[in-house]
mmCIF file of C-alpha atoms and ligand atoms in Angstrom:
data_model
loop_
_atom_site.group_PDB
_atom_site.id
_atom_site.type_symbol
_atom_site.label_atom_id
_atom_site.label_comp_id
_atom_site.label_asym_id
_atom_site.label_seq_id
_atom_site.Cartn_x
_atom_site.Cartn_y
_atom_site.Cartn_z
ATOM 1 C CA MET A 1 -36.102 11.500 157.905
ATOM 2 C CA ALA A 2 -35.384 14.433 159.480
ATOM 3 C CA LEU A 3 -33.402 16.801 157.210
ATOM 4 C CA SER A 4 -31.214 18.314 159.754
ATOM 5 C CA SER A 5 -29.899 14.474 160.517
ATOM 6 C CA ILE A 6 -28.957 14.598 156.764
ATOM 7 C CA SER A 7 -27.522 18.107 156.730
ATOM 8 C CA LYS A 8 -24.983 16.767 159.683
ATOM 9 C CA LEU A 9 -23.994 14.047 158.196
ATOM 10 C CA ASN A 10 -20.508 13.773 157.031
ATOM 11 C CA TRP A 11 -20.310 12.343 153.355
ATOM 12 C CA ALA A 12 -17.224 11.912 152.921
ATOM 13 C CA ALA A 13 -15.890 10.752 156.487
ATOM 14 C CA ALA A 14 -18.745 7.862 156.177
ATOM 15 C CA THR A 15 -18.894 6.564 152.925
ATOM 16 C CA ASN A 16 -15.057 5.958 152.530
ATOM 17 C CA LYS A 17 -12.070 3.804 153.793
ATOM 18 C CA SER A 18 -8.806 4.436 152.655
ATOM 19 C CA ILE A 19 -7.777 0.992 151.068
ATOM 20 C CA HIS A 20 -4.045 2.252 151.863
ATOM 21 C CA HIS A 21 -5.098 0.846 155.660
ATOM 22 C CA HIS A 22 -5.340 -2.786 155.287
ATOM 23 C CA SER A 23 -5.689 -5.460 157.442
ATOM 24 C CA ASP A 24 -4.642 -9.352 156.894
ATOM 25 C CA SER A 25 -7.713 -10.211 155.619
ATOM 26 C CA TYR A 26 -7.667 -7.436 152.783
ATOM 27 C CA PHE A 27 -5.035 -9.576 151.051
ATOM 28 C CA LYS A 28 -7.174 -12.823 150.797
ATOM 29 C CA LYS A 29 -10.153 -10.567 148.874
ATOM 30 C CA ARG A 30 -10.729 -10.210 145.289
ATOM 31 C CA ILE A 31 -8.395 -7.500 144.466
ATOM 32 C CA ARG A 32 -7.730 -5.948 141.176
ATOM 33 C CA ILE A 33 -4.474 -3.814 139.866
ATOM 34 C CA ALA A 34 -5.349 -0.469 138.119
ATOM 35 C CA ALA A 35 -3.805 0.049 135.007
ATOM 36 C CA ALA A 36 -1.718 2.382 135.440
ATOM 37 C CA GLN A 37 1.631 0.542 135.443
ATOM 38 C CA SER A 38 2.174 1.189 131.873
ATOM 39 C CA SER A 39 5.445 2.054 130.714
ATOM 40 C CA GLY A 40 4.695 5.596 131.204
ATOM 41 C CA GLY A 41 5.419 5.550 134.776
ATOM 42 C CA GLY A 42 2.040 5.562 135.861
ATOM 43 C CA MET A 43 1.130 4.997 139.741
ATOM 44 C CA ALA A 44 0.443 1.486 140.446
ATOM 45 C CA ALA A 45 -2.712 1.560 143.119
ATOM 46 C CA GLU A 46 -4.544 -1.777 144.262
ATOM 47 C CA TYR A 47 -8.460 -1.185 144.799
ATOM 48 C CA GLU A 48 -10.328 -3.436 147.005
ATOM 49 C CA GLU A 49 -13.342 -4.985 145.728
ATOM 50 C CA GLY A 50 -16.388 -6.150 147.557
ATOM 51 C CA GLN A 51 -18.011 -9.800 148.061
ATOM 52 C CA LEU A 52 -20.829 -9.025 145.953
ATOM 53 C CA GLU A 53 -21.609 -9.277 142.174
ATOM 54 C CA ARG A 54 -22.984 -5.427 142.677
ATOM 55 C CA PRO A 55 -24.354 -3.581 145.888
ATOM 56 C CA LYS A 56 -26.881 -5.484 147.230
ATOM 57 C CA TRP A 57 -29.140 -1.587 147.443
ATOM 58 C CA THR A 58 -30.018 -2.441 143.591
ATOM 59 C CA GLY A 59 -32.091 -4.651 141.839
ATOM 60 C CA GLU A 60 -35.427 -6.616 143.153
ATOM 61 C CA THR A 61 -33.736 -6.879 146.740
ATOM 62 C CA PRO A 62 -36.217 -6.353 149.382
ATOM 63 C CA LEU A 63 -34.243 -3.646 150.485
ATOM 64 C CA SER A 64 -33.857 -2.137 146.527
ATOM 65 C CA ARG A 65 -37.741 -2.227 146.906
ATOM 66 C CA LEU A 66 -38.256 -0.742 150.361
ATOM 67 C CA VAL A 67 -35.754 1.974 148.625
ATOM 68 C CA GLY A 68 -37.979 2.409 145.471
ATOM 69 C CA ALA A 69 -40.599 2.553 147.755
ATOM 70 C CA LEU A 70 -39.642 5.329 150.273
ATOM 71 C CA ILE A 71 -38.875 7.562 147.405
ATOM 72 C CA SER A 72 -41.358 7.211 145.332
ATOM 73 C CA PHE A 73 -43.478 8.566 148.347
ATOM 74 C CA LYS A 74 -43.653 12.474 146.682
ATOM 75 C CA PRO A 75 -43.675 14.470 150.342
ATOM 76 C CA LEU A 76 -40.467 12.323 151.381
ATOM 77 C CA TYR A 77 -38.639 12.308 147.723
ATOM 78 C CA SER A 78 -39.177 16.528 147.684
ATOM 79 C CA LEU A 79 -37.663 15.879 151.052
ATOM 80 C CA LEU A 80 -34.685 13.726 150.153
ATOM 81 C CA LYS A 81 -34.071 15.420 147.220
ATOM 82 C CA LEU A 82 -33.512 19.056 149.280
ATOM 83 C CA GLY A 83 -31.183 16.971 151.725
ATOM 84 C CA ALA A 84 -29.353 15.646 148.977
ATOM 85 C CA ARG A 85 -28.677 18.937 147.446
ATOM 86 C CA GLN A 86 -27.930 20.233 151.060
ATOM 87 C CA VAL A 87 -25.075 17.530 151.567
ATOM 88 C CA LEU A 88 -23.379 17.865 148.346
ATOM 89 C CA ILE A 89 -23.081 21.358 148.828
ATOM 90 C CA SER A 90 -22.162 21.268 152.321
ATOM 91 C CA THR A 91 -19.765 18.594 151.871
ATOM 92 C CA ALA A 92 -18.043 20.264 148.746
ATOM 93 C CA GLU A 93 -17.495 23.536 150.668
ATOM 94 C CA LYS A 94 -16.041 21.593 153.781
ATOM 95 C CA THR A 95 -13.689 20.120 151.277
ATOM 96 C CA SER A 96 -12.687 23.647 150.011
ATOM 97 C CA ILE A 97 -14.623 23.588 146.586
ATOM 98 C CA PRO A 98 -16.549 26.961 146.532
ATOM 99 C CA TRP A 99 -19.361 25.917 145.075
ATOM 100 C CA ARG A 100 -21.868 28.628 145.842
ATOM 101 C CA ASP A 101 -19.265 31.444 144.199
ATOM 102 C CA MET A 102 -18.245 29.091 141.430
ATOM 103 C CA THR A 103 -22.474 29.078 140.500
ATOM 104 C CA ASN A 104 -22.656 32.764 140.556
ATOM 105 C CA GLU A 105 -19.239 33.686 138.706
ATOM 106 C CA ILE A 106 -21.218 31.242 135.613
ATOM 107 C CA LEU A 107 -24.688 32.390 136.424
ATOM 108 C CA ASP A 108 -23.897 36.444 136.037
ATOM 109 C CA SER A 109 -21.384 36.042 132.997
ATOM 110 C CA ASP A 110 -21.980 35.951 129.466
ATOM 111 C CA VAL A 111 -22.366 32.553 129.233
ATOM 112 C CA TYR A 112 -26.280 33.071 128.130
ATOM 113 C CA LYS A 113 -25.164 33.614 124.830
ATOM 114 C CA GLU A 114 -23.030 30.982 123.991
ATOM 115 C CA LYS A 115 -26.151 28.441 124.096
ATOM 116 C CA ASP A 116 -27.974 30.164 121.141
ATOM 117 C CA ALA A 117 -24.622 29.597 119.036
ATOM 118 C CA ILE A 118 -24.378 26.189 119.761
ATOM 119 C CA GLU A 119 -27.868 24.920 120.855
ATOM 120 C CA ASP A 120 -29.493 22.453 117.654
ATOM 121 C CA SER A 121 -33.428 23.341 117.940
ATOM 122 C CA SER A 122 -33.555 19.520 115.869
ATOM 123 C CA ILE A 123 -32.838 17.638 118.382
ATOM 124 C CA VAL A 124 -35.550 15.464 120.139
ATOM 125 C CA TYR A 125 -34.730 14.451 123.469
ATOM 126 C CA PRO A 126 -34.663 11.091 124.858
ATOM 127 C CA ASP A 127 -37.794 10.277 127.141
ATOM 128 C CA TYR A 128 -35.153 9.766 130.403
ATOM 129 C CA TYR A 129 -33.313 12.947 129.923
ATOM 130 C CA LEU A 130 -36.699 14.968 130.694
ATOM 131 C CA ASN A 131 -36.764 13.560 133.498
ATOM 132 C CA PRO A 132 -36.087 15.423 137.184
ATOM 133 C CA PHE A 133 -32.665 14.979 137.877
ATOM 134 C CA HIS A 134 -29.791 15.486 140.243
ATOM 135 C CA ALA A 135 -32.502 17.180 142.171
ATOM 136 C CA TYR A 136 -33.428 19.868 139.134
ATOM 137 C CA ASP A 137 -37.053 19.633 138.084
ATOM 138 C CA GLU A 138 -35.881 20.127 134.730
ATOM 139 C CA GLY A 139 -32.917 17.907 134.898
ATOM 140 C CA ASN A 140 -30.000 18.620 132.842
ATOM 141 C CA LEU A 141 -31.862 21.136 130.689
ATOM 142 C CA SER A 142 -31.271 24.512 133.020
ATOM 143 C CA TRP A 143 -28.957 27.586 134.084
ATOM 144 C CA LEU A 144 -28.578 26.224 137.394
ATOM 145 C CA ALA A 145 -27.502 22.674 136.589
ATOM 146 C CA ALA A 146 -25.207 23.797 134.604
ATOM 147 C CA ALA A 147 -23.798 25.923 136.673
ATOM 148 C CA GLU A 148 -23.392 23.852 139.872
ATOM 149 C CA ALA A 149 -21.903 21.063 137.056
ATOM 150 C CA GLU A 150 -17.931 21.725 137.475
ATOM 151 C CA ALA A 151 -18.297 22.201 141.504
ATOM 152 C CA ALA A 152 -20.407 18.708 141.196
ATOM 153 C CA THR A 153 -17.337 17.284 139.426
ATOM 154 C CA MET A 154 -14.990 18.494 141.520
ATOM 155 C CA SER A 155 -17.249 17.114 144.841
ATOM 156 C CA MET A 156 -17.653 13.757 143.085
ATOM 157 C CA VAL A 157 -13.620 13.256 142.825
ATOM 158 C CA ARG A 158 -13.360 14.635 145.884
ATOM 159 C CA ARG A 159 -15.591 11.890 147.629
ATOM 160 C CA ALA A 160 -13.752 8.957 145.739
ATOM 161 C CA ILE A 161 -10.176 9.400 147.595
ATOM 162 C CA PRO A 162 -11.290 11.431 150.703
ATOM 163 C CA ASN A 163 -7.976 10.827 152.149
ATOM 164 C CA ALA A 164 -6.506 13.285 149.400
ATOM 165 C CA SER A 165 -5.098 16.661 150.442
ATOM 166 C CA SER A 166 -5.859 18.094 147.880
ATOM 167 C CA LEU A 167 -9.064 17.807 145.011
ATOM 168 C CA ASP A 168 -5.755 18.069 142.365
ATOM 169 C CA GLU A 169 -3.917 14.976 144.198
ATOM 170 C CA ALA A 170 -7.954 13.744 143.885
ATOM 171 C CA ASN A 171 -7.706 13.793 139.720
ATOM 172 C CA GLN A 172 -4.407 12.645 139.854
ATOM 173 C CA ILE A 173 -5.793 9.336 140.800
ATOM 174 C CA VAL A 174 -9.385 9.238 139.417
ATOM 175 C CA ARG A 175 -8.805 11.314 135.676
ATOM 176 C CA GLY A 176 -5.186 10.356 136.101
ATOM 177 C CA ASN A 177 -5.786 6.161 136.068
ATOM 178 C CA TRP A 178 -8.721 6.878 134.050
ATOM 179 C CA LEU A 179 -6.324 8.404 131.507
ATOM 180 C CA GLN A 180 -3.938 6.300 132.064
ATOM 181 C CA ALA A 181 -5.857 2.946 131.351
ATOM 182 C CA ILE A 182 -6.949 4.227 128.612
ATOM 183 C CA GLU A 183 -3.400 4.732 126.972
ATOM 184 C CA THR A 184 -2.204 1.566 128.587
ATOM 185 C CA HIS A 185 -5.299 -0.054 126.805
ATOM 186 C CA HIS A 186 -4.902 1.611 123.091
ATOM 187 C CA ASN A 187 -0.454 1.003 123.193
ATOM 188 C CA GLN A 188 -1.398 -2.390 124.252
ATOM 189 C CA TYR A 189 -3.781 -3.586 121.806
ATOM 190 C CA SER A 190 -3.700 -0.544 118.503
ATOM 191 C CA GLY A 191 0.570 -1.232 118.445
ATOM 192 C CA TYR A 192 1.300 2.056 119.710
ATOM 193 C CA SER A 193 -0.876 3.605 116.497
ATOM 194 C CA SER A 194 -1.293 7.523 117.276
ATOM 195 C CA ILE A 195 -4.767 8.973 119.210
ATOM 196 C CA GLN A 196 -5.403 11.953 116.468
ATOM 197 C CA ASP A 197 -9.588 12.021 116.862
ATOM 198 C CA ILE A 198 -11.058 12.228 120.134
ATOM 199 C CA LEU A 199 -14.790 11.812 120.988
ATOM 200 C CA ASP A 200 -16.020 12.767 124.523
ATOM 201 C CA ILE A 201 -19.637 11.478 124.757
ATOM 202 C CA GLY A 202 -21.752 13.436 127.730
ATOM 203 C CA CYS A 203 -19.180 16.166 127.815
ATOM 204 C CA SER A 204 -20.649 17.949 129.975
ATOM 205 C CA VAL A 205 -19.355 21.437 130.946
ATOM 206 C CA GLY A 206 -16.155 19.814 129.684
ATOM 207 C CA VAL A 207 -13.903 18.733 132.625
ATOM 208 C CA SER A 208 -13.391 15.034 130.974
ATOM 209 C CA THR A 209 -12.931 17.087 127.763
ATOM 210 C CA ARG A 210 -10.097 19.646 129.072
ATOM 211 C CA PHE A 211 -8.295 16.404 130.913
ATOM 212 C CA ILE A 212 -8.702 14.047 127.645
ATOM 213 C CA LEU A 213 -6.693 17.226 125.314
ATOM 214 C CA ASP A 214 -4.331 17.773 129.020
ATOM 215 C CA LYS A 215 -3.392 13.911 128.292
ATOM 216 C CA PHE A 216 -3.401 13.723 124.445
ATOM 217 C CA PRO A 217 -2.098 17.477 123.856
ATOM 218 C CA SER A 218 -2.179 16.606 119.527
ATOM 219 C CA ALA A 219 -5.304 15.395 119.385
ATOM 220 C CA LYS A 220 -8.347 16.427 117.810
ATOM 221 C CA VAL A 221 -10.972 16.981 120.849
ATOM 222 C CA THR A 222 -14.377 16.974 120.305
ATOM 223 C CA GLY A 223 -17.370 17.262 123.530
ATOM 224 C CA LEU A 224 -20.816 15.873 123.002
ATOM 225 C CA ASP A 225 -23.687 16.228 125.220
ATOM 226 C CA LEU A 226 -27.147 16.647 125.121
ATOM 227 C CA SER A 227 -27.676 19.627 127.035
ATOM 228 C CA PRO A 228 -27.206 22.557 125.641
ATOM 229 C CA TYR A 229 -27.045 24.461 129.021
ATOM 230 C CA PHE A 230 -23.876 22.431 129.742
ATOM 231 C CA LEU A 231 -22.082 23.102 126.693
ATOM 232 C CA ALA A 232 -22.770 27.171 126.640
ATOM 233 C CA VAL A 233 -20.730 26.534 129.956
ATOM 234 C CA ALA A 234 -18.353 24.267 128.383
ATOM 235 C CA GLN A 235 -17.801 26.416 125.554
ATOM 236 C CA TYR A 236 -18.070 29.942 127.641
ATOM 237 C CA ASN A 237 -15.020 28.125 130.050
ATOM 238 C CA ASP A 238 -12.947 26.987 126.847
ATOM 239 C CA LYS A 239 -12.827 30.364 125.536
ATOM 240 C CA ARG A 240 -12.031 32.202 128.467
ATOM 241 C CA ARG A 241 -9.104 30.177 129.409
ATOM 242 C CA ASN A 242 -7.613 30.058 125.446
ATOM 243 C CA GLN A 243 -8.085 33.690 125.238
ATOM 244 C CA GLY A 244 -11.287 33.642 123.416
ATOM 245 C CA LYS A 245 -10.174 30.640 121.009
ATOM 246 C CA GLU A 246 -11.779 27.148 121.175
ATOM 247 C CA LYS A 247 -9.228 24.126 121.642
ATOM 248 C CA VAL A 248 -12.450 21.812 121.688
ATOM 249 C CA LYS A 249 -15.317 21.320 119.300
ATOM 250 C CA TRP A 250 -18.492 21.213 121.086
ATOM 251 C CA ILE A 251 -21.640 19.460 119.441
ATOM 252 C CA HIS A 252 -25.343 19.562 120.472
ATOM 253 C CA GLY A 253 -26.316 16.154 120.405
ATOM 254 C CA ASN A 254 -27.702 12.561 121.137
ATOM 255 C CA GLY A 255 -24.664 9.793 121.922
ATOM 256 C CA GLU A 256 -27.461 7.945 121.030
ATOM 257 C CA ASN A 257 -26.957 8.960 117.499
ATOM 258 C CA THR A 258 -24.775 11.022 116.781
ATOM 259 C CA GLY A 259 -25.297 12.253 113.159
ATOM 260 C CA LEU A 260 -21.305 12.353 112.857
ATOM 261 C CA PRO A 261 -19.378 10.209 109.805
ATOM 262 C CA SER A 262 -18.360 6.139 110.578
ATOM 263 C CA LYS A 263 -15.075 5.494 111.255
ATOM 264 C CA SER A 264 -14.022 9.289 112.306
ATOM 265 C CA PHE A 265 -12.295 8.741 115.691
ATOM 266 C CA ASP A 266 -9.380 6.758 117.281
ATOM 267 C CA LEU A 267 -10.865 7.109 121.068
ATOM 268 C CA VAL A 268 -14.410 7.499 122.047
ATOM 269 C CA SER A 269 -14.651 7.955 125.717
ATOM 270 C CA ILE A 270 -17.805 8.429 128.097
ATOM 271 C CA ALA A 271 -17.058 9.318 131.823
ATOM 272 C CA TYR A 272 -19.764 8.730 134.228
ATOM 273 C CA VAL A 273 -22.712 8.802 131.808
ATOM 274 C CA PHE A 274 -23.649 5.202 132.042
ATOM 275 C CA HIS A 275 -25.444 5.562 135.631
ATOM 276 C CA GLU A 276 -27.299 8.382 134.624
ATOM 277 C CA CYS A 277 -29.044 5.992 131.416
ATOM 278 C CA PRO A 278 -31.553 3.551 131.134
ATOM 279 C CA GLU A 279 -30.214 0.279 129.962
ATOM 280 C CA ARG A 280 -31.502 0.692 125.979
ATOM 281 C CA ALA A 281 -29.372 4.137 125.859
ATOM 282 C CA ILE A 282 -26.184 2.524 127.229
ATOM 283 C CA LYS A 283 -26.400 0.176 124.866
ATOM 284 C CA ASN A 284 -27.333 2.611 121.488
ATOM 285 C CA MET A 285 -24.370 4.803 123.015
ATOM 286 C CA ALA A 286 -21.867 1.684 122.840
ATOM 287 C CA LYS A 287 -23.053 0.679 118.892
ATOM 288 C CA GLU A 288 -23.025 4.195 117.961
ATOM 289 C CA ALA A 289 -19.135 4.285 119.391
ATOM 290 C CA PHE A 290 -18.312 1.068 117.731
ATOM 291 C CA ARG A 291 -20.265 2.654 114.375
ATOM 292 C CA LEU A 292 -17.657 5.968 114.861
ATOM 293 C CA LEU A 293 -14.432 4.063 115.451
ATOM 294 C CA ARG A 294 -11.533 3.592 113.371
ATOM 295 C CA PRO A 295 -10.717 0.016 113.353
ATOM 296 C CA GLY A 296 -7.966 -0.368 116.027
ATOM 297 C CA GLY A 297 -9.811 2.425 117.847
ATOM 298 C CA THR A 298 -10.448 2.782 121.497
ATOM 299 C CA PHE A 299 -13.631 2.499 123.538
ATOM 300 C CA ALA A 300 -13.274 3.282 126.972
ATOM 301 C CA VAL A 301 -15.829 3.780 129.332
ATOM 302 C CA THR A 302 -15.305 5.152 133.210
ATOM 303 C CA ASP A 303 -18.222 5.277 136.299
ATOM 304 C CA ASN A 304 -19.249 4.053 139.174
ATOM 305 C CA SER A 305 -17.969 0.378 140.095
ATOM 306 C CA PRO A 306 -20.726 -2.609 141.035
ATOM 307 C CA LYS A 307 -18.069 -4.223 142.352
ATOM 308 C CA SER A 308 -16.826 -1.327 144.620
ATOM 309 C CA LYS A 309 -16.308 -2.259 148.316
ATOM 310 C CA ILE A 310 -17.273 1.008 148.991
ATOM 311 C CA LEU A 311 -20.228 1.789 146.925
ATOM 312 C CA GLN A 312 -21.126 -1.936 147.718
ATOM 313 C CA GLU A 313 -21.126 -0.820 151.775
ATOM 314 C CA LEU A 314 -22.668 2.617 151.749
ATOM 315 C CA SER A 315 -24.784 3.464 154.803
ATOM 316 C CA PRO A 316 -28.576 3.271 153.745
ATOM 317 C CA VAL A 317 -29.171 6.894 154.492
ATOM 318 C CA LEU A 318 -26.580 7.684 151.612
ATOM 319 C CA PHE A 319 -28.048 4.901 148.978
ATOM 320 C CA THR A 320 -31.678 6.595 149.860
ATOM 321 C CA LEU A 321 -30.306 9.804 149.594
ATOM 322 C CA MET A 322 -27.969 9.018 146.183
ATOM 323 C CA LYS A 323 -30.912 7.082 144.395
ATOM 324 C CA SER A 324 -33.305 9.831 145.116
ATOM 325 C CA THR A 325 -31.223 11.617 142.626
ATOM 326 C CA GLU A 326 -30.181 9.100 140.322
ATOM 327 C CA PRO A 327 -33.201 7.631 138.840
ATOM 328 C CA PHE A 328 -31.388 5.089 136.293
ATOM 329 C CA LEU A 329 -28.708 3.646 138.980
ATOM 330 C CA ASP A 330 -30.687 0.500 139.381
ATOM 331 C CA GLU A 331 -30.489 -0.352 135.479
ATOM 332 C CA TYR A 332 -26.992 0.900 135.539
ATOM 333 C CA TYR A 333 -25.709 -1.835 137.731
ATOM 334 C CA LEU A 334 -27.974 -4.338 136.981
ATOM 335 C CA THR A 335 -26.263 -3.756 133.063
ATOM 336 C CA ASP A 336 -23.581 -6.366 131.927
ATOM 337 C CA LEU A 337 -21.677 -3.833 130.299
ATOM 338 C CA GLU A 338 -18.790 -5.629 129.297
ATOM 339 C CA ALA A 339 -20.906 -8.636 127.925
ATOM 340 C CA THR A 340 -22.729 -6.056 125.541
ATOM 341 C CA LEU A 341 -19.733 -4.247 124.701
ATOM 342 C CA GLU A 342 -19.031 -7.698 123.140
ATOM 343 C CA LEU A 343 -22.420 -8.375 121.825
ATOM 344 C CA VAL A 344 -22.106 -5.173 120.215
ATOM 345 C CA GLY A 345 -19.017 -6.154 118.347
ATOM 346 C CA PHE A 346 -15.593 -5.206 120.895
ATOM 347 C CA VAL A 347 -13.226 -6.764 121.498
ATOM 348 C CA ASN A 348 -10.346 -6.779 124.535
ATOM 349 C CA VAL A 349 -12.896 -5.959 126.271
ATOM 350 C CA GLN A 350 -10.663 -5.054 130.137
ATOM 351 C CA THR A 351 -12.063 -3.607 133.114
ATOM 352 C CA VAL A 352 -10.244 -1.979 135.930
ATOM 353 C CA LEU A 353 -10.646 -0.415 139.387
ATOM 354 C CA THR A 354 -9.033 3.323 138.863
ATOM 355 C CA ASP A 355 -9.919 4.446 142.142
ATOM 356 C CA PRO A 356 -12.555 3.344 144.896
ATOM 357 C CA ARG A 357 -15.281 3.445 143.272
ATOM 358 C CA HIS A 358 -15.248 3.699 139.539
ATOM 359 C CA ARG A 359 -13.840 1.253 136.946
ATOM 360 C CA THR A 360 -12.915 2.462 133.516
ATOM 361 C CA VAL A 361 -13.936 -0.279 131.275
ATOM 362 C CA THR A 362 -12.017 -0.255 127.553
ATOM 363 C CA ALA A 363 -12.289 -2.396 124.157
ATOM 364 C CA THR A 364 -11.266 -2.051 121.319
ATOM 365 C CA VAL A 365 -12.814 -2.483 117.699
ATOM 366 C CA PRO A 366 -11.647 -5.060 115.741
ATOM 367 C CA TYR A 367 -8.936 -5.035 112.735
ATOM 368 C CA SER A 368 -11.539 -6.971 110.460
HETATM 369 C C1 SAM B 401 -22.197 13.434 135.130
HETATM 370 S S1 SAM B 401 -22.010 13.988 133.239
HETATM 371 C C2 SAM B 401 -20.686 13.996 132.366
HETATM 372 C C3 SAM B 401 -19.787 14.253 133.135
HETATM 373 C C4 SAM B 401 -17.964 14.428 132.323
HETATM 374 N N1 SAM B 401 -17.951 13.467 131.240
HETATM 375 C C5 SAM B 401 -17.123 14.431 133.154
HETATM 376 O O1 SAM B 401 -16.940 13.426 133.335
HETATM 377 O O2 SAM B 401 -16.823 15.432 134.036
HETATM 378 C C6 SAM B 401 -23.328 13.304 132.575
HETATM 379 C C7 SAM B 401 -23.644 13.405 131.367
HETATM 380 O O3 SAM B 401 -23.759 12.695 130.218
HETATM 381 C C8 SAM B 401 -25.102 13.403 129.542
HETATM 382 N N2 SAM B 401 -25.756 13.299 128.704
HETATM 383 C C9 SAM B 401 -26.847 11.646 128.983
HETATM 384 N N3 SAM B 401 -26.929 11.280 128.161
HETATM 385 C C10 SAM B 401 -26.710 11.440 126.826
HETATM 386 C C11 SAM B 401 -26.869 11.230 125.842
HETATM 387 N N4 SAM B 401 -27.889 10.497 125.427
HETATM 388 N N5 SAM B 401 -26.192 11.947 124.417
HETATM 389 C C12 SAM B 401 -25.133 13.432 125.077
HETATM 390 N N6 SAM B 401 -24.831 12.985 126.487
HETATM 391 C C13 SAM B 401 -25.798 12.509 127.452
HETATM 392 C C14 SAM B 401 -25.663 14.648 130.180
HETATM 393 O O4 SAM B 401 -25.850 15.596 129.744
HETATM 394 C C15 SAM B 401 -24.467 15.201 130.737
HETATM 395 O O5 SAM B 401 -24.100 16.066 130.862
#
């Protein structure tokens, strides 16, 4: 595949259609109503599911095997990796996300000393975490990955809502509906008990953590991640935004086995982490969340939806690019997350499409 043809792709235009332009047949298809209809006045939105259980380019289908074979051919993989990266940067900059400026600002800053303060040298990284990932040879264990993470997050949000007129508007949908689904679930199943202690597992550079804090401003919020590089950026930005004081407690740890005390949180959130993990890590993190939550506490996972019509219908070029930088996508889509949570002991397991690409799965730790 020629690199030039990849970089010319308009990612957003090629992958998204607004669900607001319905045809009559639209109404005959299965629709989920986002949980954003709380009494808090959140926006009600409808997002369309595809006909399949999961994208046809995952699992043991001929198409999936073909993509797998292409990716395992090293010279092609290197080209794809480069192409995927170019598409990411150029589509971000086309939607006014100053990718390179944001990256350089972090790389030229004092961020480096934060890593020494936050790094726990006793951490043993799980094998899957040491793979090349997202087109970075050192995966998430690098300064470049950390410096680019916020721009990449913004880009993901813009891709999810391509018709939004600004990043803020896209965030209001993607992040707003996710947090609204959590609040609605907690109010419904935990009797409006207040959320005082929150853990954001896989907090990366702290973007999800910031949104959580804005939604629940009186809660004590902890962000935990395996990458000391990402956490260094999170802590650096937290101090920079809050006149030197940190609003969040940042912890270098493994979400599969945090070492934090049992029953010490009212909400454990895991946002956009599971599609980067093998099934065993997903199961371990679900078990760990169950241990960490108090009875009545809420667990919330937001990530790609296997049922998303847009993801099911991605063009072959785009899903090949996507799979080339996301080694565990297949395992993620093949994992029955709702059944996993029930097996772990969670009750009230609910799933809603909170935007055209992503689902939010919420669950409760029973009182007895
Ligand atoms: C896409 S990022 C998450 C983005 C962030 N939560 C947000 O919504 O903006 C995925 C993160 O999961 C982290 N991660 C992956 N496996 C982990 C594990 N076992 N424990 C803790 N963090 C993990 C990675 O280091 C990475 O920062």
